[in-house]
C-alpha positions as CSV (number, residue, x, y, z in Angstrom):
1,M,39.7,-64.6,-99.6
2,K,42.5,-64.9,-96.6
3,S,40.8,-61.6,-95.4
4,E,37.7,-63.3,-94.9
5,Q,38.9,-66.2,-93.4
6,L,40.0,-64.5,-91.0
7,K,37.1,-63.6,-90.3
8,S,35.3,-66.5,-89.9
9,P,34.3,-67.4,-86.4
10,K,37.1,-70.3,-86.7
11,G,39.8,-67.8,-87.4
12,E,38.6,-65.5,-85.1
13,E,39.1,-68.4,-83.1
14,R,42.8,-69.4,-83.8
15,R,43.6,-66.0,-83.7
16,E,42.8,-65.1,-80.5
17,A,44.6,-68.3,-79.4
18,I,47.5,-66.9,-80.6
19,E,47.4,-63.9,-79.4
20,A,46.5,-65.0,-76.2
21,A,49.8,-67.3,-76.3
22,A,51.6,-64.7,-77.2
23,R,50.7,-62.1,-74.4
24,Q,50.9,-65.1,-71.6
25,M,55.0,-65.9,-73.5
26,L,56.0,-61.7,-72.9
27,L,54.8,-62.1,-69.4
28,D,57.1,-65.7,-68.8
29,Q,59.8,-64.9,-70.8
30,G,60.1,-60.6,-71.9
31,Y,59.7,-59.8,-75.5
32,S,63.5,-61.8,-76.3
33,G,61.5,-65.1,-75.6
34,V,59.0,-64.6,-78.3
35,S,58.8,-67.0,-81.3
36,L,56.5,-67.7,-83.6
37,R,58.0,-71.2,-84.2
38,K,57.5,-71.5,-80.3
39,I,53.8,-70.5,-80.0
40,A,53.1,-72.4,-83.3
41,S,54.2,-75.7,-81.9
42,Q,52.4,-74.6,-78.5
43,L,49.3,-74.7,-80.4
44,G,49.8,-77.3,-82.8
45,I,49.7,-75.4,-85.7
46,S,52.7,-74.4,-88.6
47,V,54.5,-70.9,-88.9
48,G,53.5,-71.0,-92.0
49,N,49.6,-71.2,-90.4
50,L,50.4,-68.8,-87.8
51,Q,52.1,-66.5,-90.1
52,Y,48.6,-66.7,-91.7
53,Y,47.6,-64.5,-89.2
54,F,50.6,-62.3,-88.4
55,S,53.5,-62.6,-90.6
56,T,56.2,-61.1,-87.9
57,K,57.0,-61.8,-84.2
58,D,56.4,-57.6,-84.7
59,D,52.9,-57.7,-86.2
60,L,51.9,-60.3,-83.3
61,V,53.4,-58.4,-79.9
62,E,51.3,-55.1,-81.8
63,A,48.6,-56.8,-82.0
64,V,49.0,-58.0,-78.1
65,I,49.8,-54.6,-77.1
66,L,46.9,-52.7,-78.5
67,G,44.3,-55.3,-77.4
68,E,45.8,-54.7,-73.9
69,T,45.4,-50.9,-74.5
70,Q,41.9,-51.5,-74.8
71,K,41.1,-53.1,-71.7
72,P,41.3,-49.9,-69.2
73,I,39.0,-48.0,-71.2
74,E,36.4,-50.5,-71.1
75,L,37.0,-50.9,-67.4
76,L,35.5,-47.4,-67.3
77,G,33.3,-47.9,-69.5
78,N,31.3,-50.4,-67.7
79,I,31.2,-48.1,-64.3
80,L,27.3,-46.3,-64.1
81,W,28.8,-42.8,-63.6
82,N,26.9,-40.2,-61.4
83,P,27.4,-36.9,-61.9
84,S,25.8,-36.0,-58.2
85,D,27.9,-38.3,-56.4
86,I,31.7,-38.0,-57.4
87,K,33.2,-40.4,-54.5
88,A,30.9,-43.4,-55.9
89,N,32.6,-42.7,-59.6
90,V,36.5,-42.3,-57.7
91,D,36.1,-45.2,-55.8
92,Q,34.2,-47.1,-58.4
93,A,37.5,-45.9,-60.8
94,V,40.3,-45.9,-59.1
95,G,39.2,-49.4,-57.4
96,S,38.2,-50.8,-61.3
97,L,41.8,-49.5,-62.5
98,M,44.1,-50.9,-59.5
99,R,42.6,-54.0,-59.4
100,Y,43.4,-54.1,-62.9
101,Y,46.9,-53.3,-62.6
102,A,47.7,-55.1,-59.8
103,S,46.9,-58.5,-61.6
104,D,49.4,-59.8,-64.9
105,A,48.1,-56.5,-66.7
106,G,50.8,-54.8,-64.5
107,R,53.3,-56.7,-65.4
108,F,52.0,-56.5,-69.1
109,Y,52.6,-52.8,-68.6
110,A,56.0,-52.4,-67.5
111,I,56.8,-55.1,-70.5
112,M,54.7,-52.5,-72.9
113,E,57.1,-49.4,-70.9
114,A,60.7,-51.1,-71.4
115,L,59.4,-51.7,-75.5
116,A,58.5,-48.2,-76.1
117,L,62.1,-46.9,-74.5
118,H,63.7,-48.3,-77.4
119,D,61.3,-48.8,-80.5
120,L,59.3,-46.3,-82.1
121,R,56.3,-48.9,-83.6
122,Y,55.9,-49.2,-79.2
123,A,56.6,-45.6,-78.6
124,K,53.9,-44.5,-80.9
125,I,51.2,-47.3,-79.8
126,K,52.1,-46.2,-76.1
127,A,51.1,-41.9,-77.3
128,D,48.5,-43.3,-79.0
129,G,47.1,-45.4,-75.8
130,Y,47.9,-43.1,-72.9
131,A,45.9,-40.3,-75.2
132,Y,43.3,-42.2,-75.8
133,V,43.3,-43.2,-71.7
134,L,43.6,-39.0,-70.8
135,S,41.3,-37.9,-73.0
136,H,38.1,-40.6,-71.3
137,I,39.3,-38.9,-68.2
138,E,39.3,-35.9,-69.2
139,Q,35.9,-36.0,-70.0
140,L,34.7,-37.7,-66.8
141,I,36.5,-35.3,-65.2
142,A,33.9,-32.7,-67.3
143,I,30.7,-34.7,-65.8
144,M,31.8,-34.5,-61.9
145,S,33.5,-31.1,-62.5
146,P,31.9,-28.8,-65.2
147,N,33.1,-25.6,-64.0
148,L,36.7,-26.6,-64.5
149,S,38.6,-25.2,-68.4
150,L,40.2,-27.3,-70.4
151,D,43.4,-26.7,-69.4
152,R,42.8,-27.8,-65.9
153,R,40.6,-30.8,-66.9
154,T,43.7,-32.4,-69.1
155,G,46.4,-31.1,-66.0
156,L,43.9,-32.4,-63.7
157,A,44.0,-35.7,-65.6
158,Q,47.7,-36.4,-66.3
159,V,47.6,-36.2,-62.5
160,L,45.2,-38.6,-61.2
161,V,46.8,-41.0,-63.8
162,A,50.0,-40.6,-62.2
163,L,48.5,-41.4,-59.3
164,I,46.8,-44.7,-60.2
165,D,49.8,-45.5,-62.3
166,G,52.2,-45.3,-59.6
167,A,50.1,-46.6,-56.9
168,S,49.8,-49.7,-59.4
169,L,53.7,-50.0,-59.8
170,Q,53.7,-50.3,-55.7
171,V,51.2,-52.8,-55.8
172,Q,53.5,-54.8,-58.7
173,F,57.0,-53.9,-56.2
174,S,55.0,-55.2,-53.0
175,R,53.0,-58.6,-53.9
176,G,52.0,-59.3,-50.2
177,S,50.0,-56.2,-51.0
178,A,48.2,-56.9,-54.1
179,H,45.6,-58.3,-52.7
180,G,42.7,-58.3,-49.9
181,D,43.0,-55.6,-47.1
182,G,46.5,-54.1,-48.5
183,I,45.5,-52.8,-51.9
184,A,42.0,-52.2,-50.3
185,A,43.7,-49.7,-47.9
186,L,45.8,-48.5,-51.0
187,I,42.5,-47.8,-53.4
188,D,41.0,-45.7,-50.2
189,D,43.6,-44.0,-49.7
190,V,44.7,-42.9,-54.2
191,S,40.5,-42.5,-53.9
192,E,40.3,-39.5,-50.8
193,A,44.0,-37.9,-52.2
194,I,42.0,-37.1,-55.9
195,Q,38.6,-36.3,-54.6
196,H,41.2,-34.1,-52.6
197,L,42.1,-32.4,-56.3
198,L,39.4,-32.4,-57.7
199,G,37.6,-30.2,-54.7
200,I,41.2,-28.0,-54.9
201,W,40.5,-27.3,-59.0
202,E,36.8,-26.4,-58.7
């Protein structure tokens, strides 16, 4: 009976509201500031009602993190890939990911990284998410550069993720360049570097 209620439209709506509140609390106050009691009060429900969806704080934080790790894959999946136009592919992918990480998602991932350093539960989530992203990017590289071996695709995927991650961190720590011409110029530079690497690895 409980699983049926959780999957009902009302149950899904309540679950999403709880996760959204927890995500914002993570951003504003960090992991230590997340409280089931505070979230329940904010949403006007009882703690018992909240625990109907998430038994513990870590169950809730894990759900929020798992949801967040799907968003970069969704962004890449929305791009129309053209095997004959590597530049357009790279520009779209880099632009989508970096604009996403320039938002509060970048801060969210920094929190996730910190949690992964100290808790095996979150370290596994991070490792699984990272492996999934790398696998997806390897497949895209295979489309753009079909002559590369699997080992080279894997190595290049790791380099590309490192480039985008590093550039995104720069945006987060230099908030003045997070929008407009600043981030546009950085996206262009990263795209150019990636296209250069694709040429080298052919």
